[in-house]
Amino acid sequence: MAGRGCGQRGDNGWSEWGGYMAAKKRKLEEQFDKDCSNNAKQLERKSNIFHGISIFVDGHTEPPADELKKLMMEHGGVYHAYYSKDKVTYFISNNLPYAKIRKLKPNDKVVRSQWITDSIKQNKLLPTYDYEMYKDITKSRGQTELNFKRTEPMRPITSDFNVPNSDEEENNSIEKSSSSSETEDIQAEEDDHLSALDAKHPKFLETFLKRSRLHYLSSTAVAKKVYVQDLRQKLEHRQLIEKRREELKNNIQRSERDYLFKLNDEKKDKIYMHIDMDCFFVSVATRNQPELRDQPIAITHSKGKKSTTTNEHQFYSRSELASCNYAARQYGIKNGMYLGKAQELCRNHQAKLLCLPYDYEGFHEVSDRFYDIILSYTLDVEAVSCDEMYIDLTELILYLKPLHPLTFVSLLREEIQLNTKCPCSAGLASNMLLARLATRQAKPNGQCYIEKGYEQEFISKQKIIDLPGIGSSILDKLQQTSLHKSIETCKHVQNLFSLEKLKSVLGTKQGQTIYDMTRGNDIRTLAKDYSPKSISIDINYGIRFQTFDELNLFIKQLATELQKRLQQAKQKGKQLTVKIRVRSVNAPIVTEKFMGCGKTDDSSRLVNLHSFTDDLTIIELETIKLLKQMNFVVSDLRGIGITITQLQSTIKNSHGKDMHGTRTLFDCNQFRVPKLTITTDDIQNIDEPSESSVTRKRPIQQDQTTSVVPKKLTRHDCYTPGQIDPRVMNELPAEIRQEVEEHLKNPPTTLGINSELHQINIAEKSFTQVMDHLDEAVLNELPPEMRREITIAQKLRKIESKYPPVGGKRLVSAPVSSTLINKEKSNAFNVLMNSPQKQPIPKKTTNPIKKWHTETILNEENTVPIPLNEKKLNTNQQQQQQQPSIAGCTSLNDVKLMLREWIESSDEPNQIDLDLFQNYLFDLLNSYNAEMVHQLLIYGLLQLKTLTKTIWTDNFQILIDSVQTRFRQMYGGATMDLS
Ligand code: DCP
Ligand code: CA
Ligand code: CA
């Protein structure tokens, strides 16, 4: 019965006692000793692995406390029935109520019972690290107790969790730590000096990002890509390259090897190089102290001193190692490992890990030199990150011939070493994949060339897990399908899996990729144009607001940073998505990870902007508008992210094809009418037009000086050639492009309703001309992605001509009276409003069932008299009856078409798209349009039935489950029949 509080509430082993309890404790200990000696006769002492270890069991464990007591006896340890600060070294528990966790001291260890059973199995005392619980909370409490209390003053935390001695409730009291977001997810690193700021502080973001190595890595990667792209435009740089090459050619000492090397002169033999600095952060930090390099070194925020002053079980740091050197790697230490684990590995080898701080200035300096040296010989470069790039060496090697590529590479690496005092390694091969794998083989400080004829031998020996982008989940799937044979190398996959089998196990796209990779095939060429799909900022740490005003201030910080990122990347975007993480209903207010997210429910919303923008105010306002639409309690917000998509380079129009061939839900809808974001404020501010809300600067028109008289918006404004994807514009035959551009350059000078309509007609005409001019021959010339988009656009045009969407553009050709236009406007507002708080209340509402026929809603609204009882609907209900839309689609047919395109476009749906689609279905439910939800789900299921897309099907099922839950809540427990 030990360890369960002996039936007295409050006497649960955690307080200090005197008198009766002390006596009882002593008695129990004597009892244990007696048991030991009595049992010693029956219980065989099997080992001494727990010598010096004493435990206190709390709560339900597996095996139970009595069994653990027996095991301790058998293996030389001590079992305490009561907690004693002096005697107990470990709490054994599989979970603790929150009240107890709060009382843990920074050095207290709570270890799962499996530590004992596993140690016995392996007949040695295992390190506790992998079995420890609540490490975060004890550590962060130890460091920031005051702040911890200060930032959570709203609700008494104990009231939610203080349920001692109830295993069931204890289970509920422990939250799982949240998973990280798929976009850049900046996690604060625990360290000795983590400041106690939360996101309310005006300098929070700045301080946070300065310390975030992930931010450093992502921003420098972007900076390098843009830098290389910029250099390509510079004539003087080309001249520099010529000069440097000539110098090299003249000074080179050729050997026999060089004269023997033959490269196919017709440029059929490609030579790619992958080059990467060795243990970059460590090399930079020690570049002026090379004598240190033979000992294990790591870069971390924590100095890691504590482990040297206390015994090995006292402290286990979870500060991450950003980088470790090769001396450390020989003990099994890796980049990204926790410091505590790394220290333990070092101790096992009687070595000591030297922890050095980040030297951001040094990283920048070395990275710049590394890039500049290589770029002084060639611009055939694809920047990967601050310490890594791919180079197409083909042309340079032809220029330098006769020269063995490795001769050039050793000269290059020498130059880098000389100028940076840091080593790097390089891999060469006929494709990018093999080159990258060759670098791995070359490290540290080496080079490796997989010459023609040796590729198959090389690839077949490579481990699957070392292939780029392959994680353990893929490996597990492969392993599961061939239970008896171990799958470790590419050879194993080659032998055991046909292409068909891989596709059936992993899905079409992934199956094909693995098939190609395991055979060393890679047809990629350098991605020279930097064309990101999205730019974002996500903060999931320190988000603790009490009021919306505090949140607004933080949005300004976020928008400023996002603008900086857009400008650094030389991009503007046309779509903005806000993602939020909100504390789950049953999750504790105080998170396990200090200032972390805990368990959250996540959702996102998107808005189409009127033009490509990087404007701070627009980002800020649109974000706030979207947030206002999302139902959440501000104090429960735990994470927030803003993503800008549909990007366009500000350098030049990118021809960028989707590198992955995958289109998102929104890409499927390139040619659709984008939504406008209009608020009543905007209408009032009509004399002060803003880019996002009232006037629409069309990118191609931007340099025009004709001031745009603030004009009232109609739906038609959205449907202009300015909206034609610039990629498509670029690909159009010259004369058609000219024609379209001509219309754009010469808009009518007077702007009134008539001229406005005229302009719209021109715009529409141009668009129609563009589409109609594209005969099959031209279409066939276009890249497949673009061809597909145009075909979709044509299809959509056909559908639209049959069913004008809400606020439909077809009205334009009908005789238009100004009142009709006004009606249409208010209708467009109804549909397009983003901020429910600010929406004008529609004058009339229709029967929710009629919303089903979205194509005819406009006419109905013009003609159907308002039933009296519907007039009484409150604002909320009226808002709910706005026809929801997604990515520009409102009608059932359009949404279906989009859904089909989306499903067909990829093997795996993107999470943001799924969230948005789910939001959309919820919105439909909220506007009492369950019938449409039902139709869409059935349609989606039917589409998936004909295709074998397992990841899609799984994700769609999850989406259906959420929709069913919402449906049940709304309709008294009923379930939609989707059979
Ligand atoms: N980095 C990080 N956290 C990680 C991995 C890397 O902060 N989990 C940082 C530190 C690294 C730098 O990025 O020094 C470059 O990463 P690499 O993957 O190139 O690793 P290293 O350069 O450290 O070692 P290697 O010699 O294996 O390239
Ligand atoms: Ca590296
Ligand atoms: Ca690297």
mmCIF file of C-alpha atoms in Angstrom, residues 218-380:
data_model
loop_
_atom_site.group_PDB
_atom_site.id
_atom_site.type_symbol
_atom_site.label_atom_id
_atom_site.label_comp_id
_atom_site.label_asym_id
_atom_site.label_seq_id
_atom_site.Cartn_x
_atom_site.Cartn_y
_atom_site.Cartn_z
ATOM 1 C CA SER A 218 15.813 31.076 -42.357
ATOM 2 C CA SER A 219 16.520 34.762 -42.844
ATOM 3 C CA THR A 220 20.103 34.195 -43.973
ATOM 4 C CA ALA A 221 18.999 31.496 -46.389
ATOM 5 C CA VAL A 222 16.585 33.953 -48.002
ATOM 6 C CA ALA A 223 19.206 36.704 -47.998
ATOM 7 C CA LYS A 224 21.687 34.457 -49.806
ATOM 8 C CA LYS A 225 19.186 33.390 -52.447
ATOM 9 C CA VAL A 226 18.264 36.993 -53.143
ATOM 10 C CA TYR A 227 21.926 38.014 -53.138
ATOM 11 C CA VAL A 228 22.831 35.465 -55.816
ATOM 12 C CA GLN A 229 19.812 36.439 -57.877
ATOM 13 C CA ASP A 230 20.771 40.118 -57.675
ATOM 14 C CA LEU A 231 24.374 39.470 -58.675
ATOM 15 C CA ARG A 232 23.198 37.834 -61.869
ATOM 16 C CA GLN A 233 21.851 41.191 -62.997
ATOM 17 C CA LYS A 234 25.165 42.958 -62.466
ATOM 18 C CA LEU A 235 27.443 43.404 -65.417
ATOM 19 C CA GLU A 236 30.434 44.356 -63.283
ATOM 20 C CA HIS A 237 30.159 41.067 -61.491
ATOM 21 C CA ARG A 238 30.398 39.192 -64.770
ATOM 22 C CA GLN A 239 33.543 41.102 -65.510
ATOM 23 C CA LEU A 240 34.962 40.149 -62.132
ATOM 24 C CA ILE A 241 34.248 36.493 -62.876
ATOM 25 C CA GLU A 242 36.062 36.689 -66.207
ATOM 26 C CA LYS A 243 39.086 38.222 -64.539
ATOM 27 C CA ARG A 244 39.207 35.700 -61.734
ATOM 28 C CA ARG A 245 38.838 32.757 -64.113
ATOM 29 C CA GLU A 246 41.613 34.015 -66.270
ATOM 30 C CA GLU A 247 43.935 34.413 -63.289
ATOM 31 C CA LEU A 248 43.105 30.920 -62.185
ATOM 32 C CA LYS A 249 43.678 29.444 -65.626
ATOM 33 C CA ASN A 250 47.043 31.139 -65.925
ATOM 34 C CA ASN A 251 48.297 30.175 -62.491
ATOM 35 C CA ILE A 252 47.069 26.632 -62.288
ATOM 36 C CA GLN A 253 49.622 23.835 -61.940
ATOM 37 C CA ARG A 254 48.297 20.869 -63.913
ATOM 38 C CA SER A 255 49.173 17.298 -63.096
ATOM 39 C CA GLU A 256 48.900 14.065 -65.037
ATOM 40 C CA ARG A 257 45.448 13.491 -63.527
ATOM 41 C CA ASP A 258 44.204 16.687 -65.147
ATOM 42 C CA TYR A 259 45.350 15.733 -68.614
ATOM 43 C CA LEU A 260 43.723 12.337 -68.282
ATOM 44 C CA PHE A 261 40.332 13.703 -67.302
ATOM 45 C CA LYS A 262 37.851 13.855 -70.187
ATOM 46 C CA LEU A 263 34.574 15.692 -70.103
ATOM 47 C CA ASN A 264 32.058 15.337 -72.863
ATOM 48 C CA ASP A 265 32.481 18.593 -74.722
ATOM 49 C CA GLU A 266 28.933 18.676 -75.967
ATOM 50 C CA LYS A 267 27.903 19.562 -72.444
ATOM 51 C CA LYS A 268 26.029 16.334 -72.083
ATOM 52 C CA ASP A 269 28.038 15.356 -69.042
ATOM 53 C CA LYS A 270 26.904 17.562 -66.239
ATOM 54 C CA ILE A 271 29.028 18.068 -63.154
ATOM 55 C CA TYR A 272 27.253 19.307 -60.085
ATOM 56 C CA MET A 273 28.985 20.239 -56.875
ATOM 57 C CA HIS A 274 27.447 20.460 -53.435
ATOM 58 C CA ILE A 275 29.544 22.353 -50.924
ATOM 59 C CA ASP A 276 28.922 22.767 -47.212
ATOM 60 C CA MET A 277 30.913 24.194 -44.292
ATOM 61 C CA ASP A 278 31.882 21.693 -41.624
ATOM 62 C CA CYS A 279 30.174 22.090 -38.244
ATOM 63 C CA PHE A 280 29.590 25.660 -39.268
ATOM 64 C CA PHE A 281 28.724 27.373 -35.976
ATOM 65 C CA VAL A 282 31.529 25.609 -34.102
ATOM 66 C CA SER A 283 34.098 26.274 -36.826
ATOM 67 C CA VAL A 284 33.225 29.976 -36.785
ATOM 68 C CA ALA A 285 33.256 30.196 -33.004
ATOM 69 C CA THR A 286 36.700 28.599 -32.841
ATOM 70 C CA ARG A 287 38.219 30.139 -35.968
ATOM 71 C CA ASN A 288 40.707 32.102 -33.924
ATOM 72 C CA GLN A 289 41.433 29.276 -31.474
ATOM 73 C CA PRO A 290 42.201 26.266 -33.640
ATOM 74 C CA GLU A 291 43.944 24.597 -30.701
ATOM 75 C CA LEU A 292 40.507 23.964 -29.145
ATOM 76 C CA ARG A 293 39.233 21.940 -32.080
ATOM 77 C CA ASP A 294 40.408 18.530 -30.944
ATOM 78 C CA GLN A 295 38.094 18.498 -27.957
ATOM 79 C CA PRO A 296 34.319 18.058 -28.127
ATOM 80 C CA ILE A 297 32.681 21.451 -28.598
ATOM 81 C CA ALA A 298 29.096 22.549 -29.029
ATOM 82 C CA ILE A 299 27.299 25.823 -29.619
ATOM 83 C CA THR A 300 24.457 26.398 -27.206
ATOM 84 C CA HIS A 301 22.794 29.200 -25.286
ATOM 85 C CA SER A 302 23.492 27.397 -22.060
ATOM 86 C CA LYS A 303 27.013 27.339 -20.706
ATOM 87 C CA GLY A 304 26.380 23.852 -19.408
ATOM 88 C CA LYS A 305 28.296 24.498 -16.232
ATOM 89 C CA LYS A 306 25.871 22.894 -13.846
ATOM 90 C CA SER A 307 26.703 19.387 -14.854
ATOM 91 C CA THR A 308 30.259 19.781 -13.657
ATOM 92 C CA THR A 309 29.362 20.993 -10.205
ATOM 93 C CA THR A 310 26.722 18.475 -9.216
ATOM 94 C CA ASN A 311 26.406 14.780 -9.557
ATOM 95 C CA GLU A 312 25.377 13.338 -12.854
ATOM 96 C CA HIS A 313 21.695 12.947 -12.054
ATOM 97 C CA GLN A 314 21.139 16.387 -10.673
ATOM 98 C CA PHE A 315 20.737 18.446 -13.814
ATOM 99 C CA TYR A 316 19.695 17.655 -17.305
ATOM 100 C CA SER A 317 19.671 20.638 -19.606
ATOM 101 C CA ARG A 318 17.213 20.834 -22.463
ATOM 102 C CA SER A 319 19.068 23.601 -24.158
ATOM 103 C CA GLU A 320 19.579 22.454 -27.759
ATOM 104 C CA LEU A 321 22.953 22.147 -29.405
ATOM 105 C CA ALA A 322 22.884 24.182 -32.594
ATOM 106 C CA SER A 323 26.074 22.579 -33.808
ATOM 107 C CA CYS A 324 28.746 20.263 -32.490
ATOM 108 C CA ASN A 325 32.161 19.499 -33.896
ATOM 109 C CA TYR A 326 33.445 16.190 -35.192
ATOM 110 C CA ALA A 327 35.337 15.450 -31.967
ATOM 111 C CA ALA A 328 31.954 15.505 -30.225
ATOM 112 C CA ARG A 329 30.274 13.498 -32.979
ATOM 113 C CA GLN A 330 32.546 10.530 -32.349
ATOM 114 C CA TYR A 331 30.667 10.066 -29.040
ATOM 115 C CA GLY A 332 27.295 10.016 -30.787
ATOM 116 C CA ILE A 333 26.529 13.685 -30.207
ATOM 117 C CA LYS A 334 24.503 15.361 -32.957
ATOM 118 C CA ASN A 335 23.294 18.806 -33.947
ATOM 119 C CA GLY A 336 19.960 19.587 -32.324
ATOM 120 C CA MET A 337 20.528 17.217 -29.391
ATOM 121 C CA TYR A 338 19.764 18.372 -25.869
ATOM 122 C CA LEU A 339 22.770 19.542 -23.951
ATOM 123 C CA GLY A 340 22.004 17.181 -21.072
ATOM 124 C CA LYS A 341 22.069 14.165 -23.351
ATOM 125 C CA ALA A 342 25.292 15.340 -25.020
ATOM 126 C CA GLN A 343 26.961 15.840 -21.654
ATOM 127 C CA GLU A 344 25.948 12.379 -20.625
ATOM 128 C CA LEU A 345 27.447 10.888 -23.800
ATOM 129 C CA CYS A 346 30.680 12.767 -23.135
ATOM 130 C CA ARG A 347 30.788 11.608 -19.527
ATOM 131 C CA ASN A 348 30.431 8.022 -20.707
ATOM 132 C CA HIS A 349 33.746 8.533 -22.459
ATOM 133 C CA GLN A 350 35.359 10.503 -19.651
ATOM 134 C CA ALA A 351 35.320 13.552 -21.889
ATOM 135 C CA LYS A 352 34.038 17.034 -21.219
ATOM 136 C CA LEU A 353 31.914 19.005 -23.622
ATOM 137 C CA LEU A 354 33.005 22.592 -24.137
ATOM 138 C CA CYS A 355 29.990 24.841 -24.672
ATOM 139 C CA LEU A 356 30.532 28.030 -26.616
ATOM 140 C CA PRO A 357 28.064 30.854 -27.265
ATOM 141 C CA TYR A 358 26.570 31.882 -30.607
ATOM 142 C CA ASP A 359 28.706 34.302 -32.597
ATOM 143 C CA TYR A 360 26.137 35.737 -34.994
ATOM 144 C CA GLU A 361 28.484 38.402 -36.297
ATOM 145 C CA GLY A 362 31.053 35.750 -37.095
ATOM 146 C CA PHE A 363 28.449 33.560 -38.821
ATOM 147 C CA HIS A 364 27.532 36.465 -41.105
ATOM 148 C CA GLU A 365 31.124 37.336 -41.850
ATOM 149 C CA VAL A 366 32.222 33.785 -42.681
ATOM 150 C CA SER A 367 29.091 33.040 -44.645
ATOM 151 C CA ASP A 368 29.561 36.171 -46.784
ATOM 152 C CA ARG A 369 33.183 35.299 -47.539
ATOM 153 C CA PHE A 370 32.282 31.697 -48.337
ATOM 154 C CA TYR A 371 29.664 32.862 -50.831
ATOM 155 C CA ASP A 372 31.770 35.624 -52.335
ATOM 156 C CA ILE A 373 34.702 33.333 -53.056
ATOM 157 C CA ILE A 374 32.547 30.843 -54.927
ATOM 158 C CA LEU A 375 30.503 33.501 -56.681
ATOM 159 C CA SER A 376 33.700 35.083 -57.960
ATOM 160 C CA TYR A 377 34.141 32.024 -60.212
ATOM 161 C CA THR A 378 30.592 31.291 -61.259
ATOM 162 C CA LEU A 379 26.984 32.379 -60.955
ATOM 163 C CA ASP A 380 25.672 28.915 -61.737
#
